[in-house]
Amino acid sequence: MPRPVKCRKVCHFPNVLEFLPADDTDKKTPIVLTVDEYETIRLLDKKGYSQEQCAVSMQIARTTVQRIYEIARKKIADALIDGHPLRIEGGDFRICDGQSSDCSFGGCYKQEIYKKYAAEKGEGIMRIAVTYENGQIFQHFGHTETFKIYDVEEGKVVHSEVVDTNGSGHGALAGVLNALNADVLICGGIGGGAQTALAAAGIKLFGGVSGYADEAVEAFINETLEYNPDVKCSHHEHNHGEGHTCGEHGCGSHSCH
């Protein structure tokens, strides 16, 4: 009987999900790099982690890191040398929520958020996060500097607060929302990669919304919020689906109301 796959912790979801060669795109089969494979490349080649540090960050064995990394490097080499499109999707992973003390070896802003907001949220609370700037819904999710969070109980906002993202960008913002223990995100434009990351974290998305944040939340509570279920951020990547994530098969603990 095969050993069950252990979910790999991913701190930074890919900002771009697809890379295309300039010529003969339609003639080549896309090579799929999984999100956990991408994370080993990011940690080892971009951040300069050792394999031991990468294993601690992803909460898997060093031998598993080595195997994933070798597979990832081979896929990237095949894409570059043979001119295949490279697509990032799927894999066995979960989005970091800041619970781990080893996250970024103690330097992760999500840890501070998780310690404060996960403990404060009661069982009957639905937490709504809104991309926020000067009272309005900020229109570019990936550049969000602040979220306004609203705790809703029995159809009423019982608490609201503005939270700084501490410079977290694109791929890290889903982790920030996960650390906030958010159930719902209301925003303007949002790219396919961010949508996939939110889905993996179990956060329900209501995109394509503009106007005042407080009014949008009231409309959501009253089930009159106008949003775009097919929202896209035009200059971002195409979304090819969520693939297989740990949140979908029981490894994650976050659930939407």
CSV table of C-alpha atoms in Angstrom, one decimal:
chain,number,residue,atom,x,y,z
A,1,MET,CA,0.0,0.0,0.0
A,2,PRO,CA,1.6,3.3,-1.0
A,3,ARG,CA,2.5,5.9,1.6
A,4,PRO,CA,0.0,8.8,1.7
A,5,VAL,CA,1.4,12.1,0.3
A,6,LYS,CA,2.2,14.7,2.9
A,7,CYS,CA,0.9,18.2,2.1
A,8,ARG,CA,3.7,20.6,1.4
A,9,LYS,CA,3.5,24.1,2.9
A,10,VAL,CA,3.7,26.9,0.4
A,11,CYS,CA,4.4,30.4,1.6
A,12,HIS,CA,4.3,32.2,-1.7
A,13,PHE,CA,1.9,31.2,-4.4
A,14,PRO,CA,3.1,31.9,-8.0
A,15,ASN,CA,2.3,35.3,-9.3
A,16,VAL,CA,2.4,34.1,-12.9
A,17,LEU,CA,0.9,30.7,-13.9
A,18,GLU,CA,2.0,30.3,-17.5
A,19,PHE,CA,5.1,31.0,-19.6
A,20,LEU,CA,4.8,30.8,-23.4
A,21,PRO,CA,7.5,30.5,-26.1
A,22,ALA,CA,7.4,33.1,-28.8
A,23,ASP,CA,6.9,30.5,-31.6
A,24,ASP,CA,5.1,27.3,-32.2
A,25,THR,CA,3.0,27.5,-29.0
A,26,ASP,CA,0.2,25.5,-30.4
A,27,LYS,CA,2.4,22.7,-31.6
A,28,LYS,CA,4.0,21.9,-28.2
A,29,THR,CA,2.4,20.1,-25.3
A,30,PRO,CA,2.5,22.3,-22.1
A,31,ILE,CA,4.8,21.1,-19.3
A,32,VAL,CA,3.1,21.3,-15.9
A,33,LEU,CA,5.1,22.4,-12.9
A,34,THR,CA,3.2,21.8,-9.7
A,35,VAL,CA,2.9,24.5,-7.0
A,36,ASP,CA,5.0,22.5,-4.6
A,37,GLU,CA,7.7,22.0,-7.2
A,38,TYR,CA,7.6,25.8,-7.9
A,39,GLU,CA,8.1,26.4,-4.2
A,40,THR,CA,11.3,24.4,-4.1
A,41,ILE,CA,12.7,26.4,-7.0
A,42,ARG,CA,11.7,29.7,-5.2
A,43,LEU,CA,13.3,28.7,-1.9
A,44,LEU,CA,16.4,27.0,-3.2
A,45,ASP,CA,17.3,29.0,-6.3
A,46,LYS,CA,15.7,32.4,-5.6
A,47,LYS,CA,16.1,32.7,-1.8
A,48,GLY,CA,19.2,30.6,-1.5
A,49,TYR,CA,17.9,28.2,1.1
A,50,SER,CA,19.8,24.9,1.8
A,51,GLN,CA,17.8,21.7,1.2
A,52,GLU,CA,17.5,21.4,5.0
A,53,GLN,CA,16.1,24.9,5.4
A,54,CYS,CA,13.7,24.3,2.5
A,55,ALA,CA,12.5,21.0,4.1
A,56,VAL,CA,11.8,22.9,7.4
A,57,SER,CA,9.9,25.6,5.6
A,58,MET,CA,7.8,23.2,3.6
A,59,GLN,CA,7.4,20.8,6.5
A,60,ILE,CA,8.6,17.8,4.6
A,61,ALA,CA,11.7,15.6,4.7
A,62,ARG,CA,15.0,16.7,3.1
A,63,THR,CA,14.9,13.7,0.8
A,64,THR,CA,11.5,14.7,-0.4
A,65,VAL,CA,12.8,18.2,-1.1
A,66,GLN,CA,15.6,16.8,-3.1
A,67,ARG,CA,13.3,14.6,-5.2
A,68,ILE,CA,10.8,17.4,-5.9
A,69,TYR,CA,13.6,19.8,-6.8
A,70,GLU,CA,15.2,17.4,-9.3
A,71,ILE,CA,11.8,16.9,-11.0
A,72,ALA,CA,11.2,20.7,-11.1
A,73,ARG,CA,14.6,21.4,-12.6
A,74,LYS,CA,14.1,18.7,-15.3
A,75,LYS,CA,10.7,20.2,-16.2
A,76,ILE,CA,12.1,23.7,-16.5
A,77,ALA,CA,15.0,22.5,-18.6
A,78,ASP,CA,12.7,20.7,-21.0
A,79,ALA,CA,10.5,23.8,-21.3
A,80,LEU,CA,13.4,26.1,-22.0
A,81,ILE,CA,15.5,23.8,-24.3
A,82,ASP,CA,12.6,22.3,-26.3
A,83,GLY,CA,10.4,25.3,-26.4
A,84,HIS,CA,7.4,23.9,-24.5
A,85,PRO,CA,4.9,26.2,-22.7
A,86,LEU,CA,5.4,26.0,-19.0
A,87,ARG,CA,2.3,26.0,-16.8
A,88,ILE,CA,2.1,26.1,-13.0
A,89,GLU,CA,-0.8,24.3,-11.4
A,90,GLY,CA,-1.9,21.5,-9.1
A,91,GLY,CA,0.2,19.5,-6.7
A,92,ASP,CA,-0.1,18.5,-3.0
A,93,PHE,CA,0.2,21.7,-1.0
A,94,ARG,CA,-1.4,24.0,1.5
A,95,ILE,CA,-1.2,27.7,1.8
A,96,CYS,CA,0.8,28.9,4.8
A,97,ASP,CA,-1.3,30.6,7.5
A,98,GLY,CA,1.5,31.6,9.9
A,99,GLN,CA,0.9,28.9,12.4
A,100,SER,CA,4.4,27.4,12.1
A,101,SER,CA,7.2,28.8,14.2
A,102,ASP,CA,9.6,27.8,11.4
A,103,CYS,CA,7.9,29.9,8.8
A,104,SER,CA,10.7,32.0,7.2
A,105,PHE,CA,12.7,31.0,10.3
A,106,GLY,CA,10.9,33.4,12.6
A,107,GLY,CA,10.7,36.4,10.2
A,108,CYS,CA,7.2,35.9,8.7
A,109,TYR,CA,4.7,38.6,9.2
A,110,LYS,CA,1.9,36.1,8.9
A,111,GLN,CA,2.9,34.7,12.3
A,112,GLU,CA,2.0,38.0,14.0
A,113,ILE,CA,-1.3,38.1,12.2
A,114,TYR,CA,-2.2,34.5,13.0
A,115,LYS,CA,-1.4,34.9,16.7
A,116,LYS,CA,-3.8,37.9,17.0
A,117,TYR,CA,-6.7,37.1,14.7
A,118,ALA,CA,-7.1,33.3,14.8
A,119,ALA,CA,-7.4,33.5,18.6
A,120,GLU,CA,-9.9,36.4,18.5
A,121,LYS,CA,-12.4,34.9,16.1
A,122,GLY,CA,-15.3,33.1,17.7
A,123,GLU,CA,-17.1,30.1,16.2
A,124,GLY,CA,-20.2,32.0,15.2
A,125,ILE,CA,-18.2,34.7,13.4
A,126,MET,CA,-17.9,35.1,9.7
A,127,ARG,CA,-14.9,37.2,8.8
A,128,ILE,CA,-15.0,39.3,5.6
A,129,ALA,CA,-11.8,40.9,4.2
A,130,VAL,CA,-11.9,43.8,1.8
A,131,THR,CA,-9.1,45.3,-0.2
A,132,TYR,CA,-9.0,48.8,1.2
A,133,GLU,CA,-7.8,52.3,0.5
A,134,ASN,CA,-9.2,55.5,1.8
A,135,GLY,CA,-12.6,54.0,2.5
A,136,GLN,CA,-12.9,52.5,-1.0
A,137,ILE,CA,-12.4,49.0,-2.3
A,138,PHE,CA,-8.9,48.9,-3.7
A,139,GLN,CA,-9.0,47.7,-7.3
A,140,HIS,CA,-5.7,45.7,-7.7
A,141,PHE,CA,-5.6,42.8,-5.3
A,142,GLY,CA,-1.9,42.1,-5.9
A,143,HIS,CA,-0.9,45.6,-4.8
A,144,THR,CA,-3.1,45.7,-1.7
A,145,GLU,CA,-1.4,47.5,1.2
A,146,THR,CA,-4.3,47.2,3.7
A,147,PHE,CA,-7.3,45.0,4.2
A,148,LYS,CA,-10.3,46.0,6.2
A,149,ILE,CA,-11.7,43.1,8.0
A,150,TYR,CA,-15.3,42.8,9.3
A,151,ASP,CA,-16.5,40.3,11.8
A,152,VAL,CA,-20.2,39.5,11.2
A,153,GLU,CA,-22.4,37.7,13.6
A,154,GLU,CA,-26.2,37.1,13.2
A,155,GLY,CA,-26.3,39.4,10.2
A,156,LYS,CA,-24.5,42.4,11.9
A,157,VAL,CA,-21.0,43.7,11.9
A,158,VAL,CA,-19.8,43.4,15.4
A,159,HIS,CA,-16.2,44.5,14.8
A,160,SER,CA,-14.1,46.0,12.0
A,161,GLU,CA,-10.4,46.9,11.8
A,162,VAL,CA,-7.8,47.9,9.1
A,163,VAL,CA,-4.9,45.5,8.8
A,164,ASP,CA,-1.5,46.4,7.2
A,165,THR,CA,-0.2,43.7,4.8
A,166,ASN,CA,3.4,44.7,5.6
A,167,GLY,CA,4.4,44.9,2.0
A,168,SER,CA,3.2,41.4,1.1
A,169,GLY,CA,2.6,41.2,-2.6
A,170,HIS,CA,0.6,39.0,-5.0
A,171,GLY,CA,1.5,35.5,-4.1
A,172,ALA,CA,1.9,36.1,-0.4
A,173,LEU,CA,-1.5,37.9,0.1
A,174,ALA,CA,-3.5,34.7,0.1
A,175,GLY,CA,-1.4,33.6,3.0
A,176,VAL,CA,-2.1,36.8,4.9
A,177,LEU,CA,-5.8,36.3,4.4
A,178,ASN,CA,-5.4,32.7,5.6
A,179,ALA,CA,-3.6,34.0,8.7
A,180,LEU,CA,-6.4,36.5,9.3
A,181,ASN,CA,-8.7,33.5,9.3
A,182,ALA,CA,-10.8,35.2,6.6
A,183,ASP,CA,-13.8,33.4,5.2
A,184,VAL,CA,-14.7,35.9,2.4
A,185,LEU,CA,-12.7,38.3,0.2
A,186,ILE,CA,-14.4,41.3,-1.5
A,187,CYS,CA,-12.1,43.0,-4.0
A,188,GLY,CA,-11.9,44.7,-7.4
A,189,GLY,CA,-9.6,43.2,-10.0
A,190,ILE,CA,-7.7,40.0,-9.2
A,191,GLY,CA,-5.5,37.7,-11.3
A,192,GLY,CA,-6.0,34.0,-12.0
A,193,GLY,CA,-3.0,32.9,-9.8
A,194,ALA,CA,-4.4,34.8,-6.8
A,195,GLN,CA,-7.9,33.3,-7.4
A,196,THR,CA,-6.3,29.8,-7.3
A,197,ALA,CA,-4.4,30.6,-4.1
A,198,LEU,CA,-7.6,31.8,-2.4
A,199,ALA,CA,-9.5,28.7,-3.5
A,200,ALA,CA,-6.7,26.6,-2.1
A,201,ALA,CA,-6.9,28.5,1.2
A,202,GLY,CA,-10.7,28.0,1.4
A,203,ILE,CA,-11.5,31.7,1.0
A,204,LYS,CA,-14.6,32.6,-1.0
A,205,LEU,CA,-14.0,35.3,-3.6
A,206,PHE,CA,-16.4,38.2,-4.6
A,207,GLY,CA,-14.4,40.1,-7.2
A,208,GLY,CA,-15.2,43.0,-9.6
A,209,VAL,CA,-16.7,45.1,-6.8
A,210,SER,CA,-16.1,48.9,-6.5
A,211,GLY,CA,-17.2,51.7,-4.3
A,212,TYR,CA,-17.2,52.1,-0.5
A,213,ALA,CA,-16.0,49.1,1.5
A,214,ASP,CA,-18.5,49.5,4.3
A,215,GLU,CA,-21.4,49.7,1.8
A,216,ALA,CA,-20.2,46.6,0.0
A,217,VAL,CA,-20.1,44.6,3.2
A,218,GLU,CA,-23.6,45.7,4.1
A,219,ALA,CA,-24.7,44.6,0.7
A,220,PHE,CA,-23.0,41.3,1.1
A,221,ILE,CA,-24.8,40.7,4.4
A,222,ASN,CA,-28.1,41.6,2.8
A,223,GLU,CA,-27.3,39.4,-0.2
A,224,THR,CA,-27.5,42.3,-2.6
A,225,LEU,CA,-23.8,42.7,-3.4
A,226,GLU,CA,-23.2,43.1,-7.1
A,227,TYR,CA,-20.0,41.3,-8.1
A,228,ASN,CA,-18.4,39.6,-11.1
A,229,PRO,CA,-18.0,35.8,-10.7
A,230,ASP,CA,-15.8,35.7,-13.8
A,231,VAL,CA,-13.5,38.6,-12.7
A,232,LYS,CA,-10.1,38.8,-14.4
A,233,CYS,CA,-7.2,41.1,-14.0
A,234,SER,CA,-6.5,41.8,-17.7
A,235,HIS,CA,-2.7,42.1,-17.5
A,236,HIS,CA,-2.3,38.9,-15.5
A,237,GLU,CA,-2.0,35.3,-16.4
A,238,HIS,CA,-4.7,32.9,-17.5
A,239,ASN,CA,-6.2,30.7,-14.9
A,240,HIS,CA,-6.1,27.0,-15.7
A,241,GLY,CA,-7.9,25.7,-12.7
A,242,GLU,CA,-7.1,24.9,-9.1
A,243,GLY,CA,-5.6,21.5,-9.7
A,244,HIS,CA,-5.2,19.2,-6.7
A,245,THR,CA,-4.5,21.0,-3.4
A,246,CYS,CA,-4.4,19.8,0.1
A,247,GLY,CA,-7.3,22.0,1.1
A,248,GLU,CA,-9.5,20.0,-1.3
A,249,HIS,CA,-8.7,16.5,0.2
A,250,GLY,CA,-8.8,17.2,3.9
A,251,CYS,CA,-5.3,18.4,4.8
A,252,GLY,CA,-6.4,22.0,5.3
A,253,SER,CA,-8.6,23.1,8.2
A,254,HIS,CA,-10.0,26.3,6.9
A,255,SER,CA,-13.7,26.3,5.9
A,256,CYS,CA,-16.0,28.9,4.5
A,257,HIS,CA,-19.3,29.9,6.2
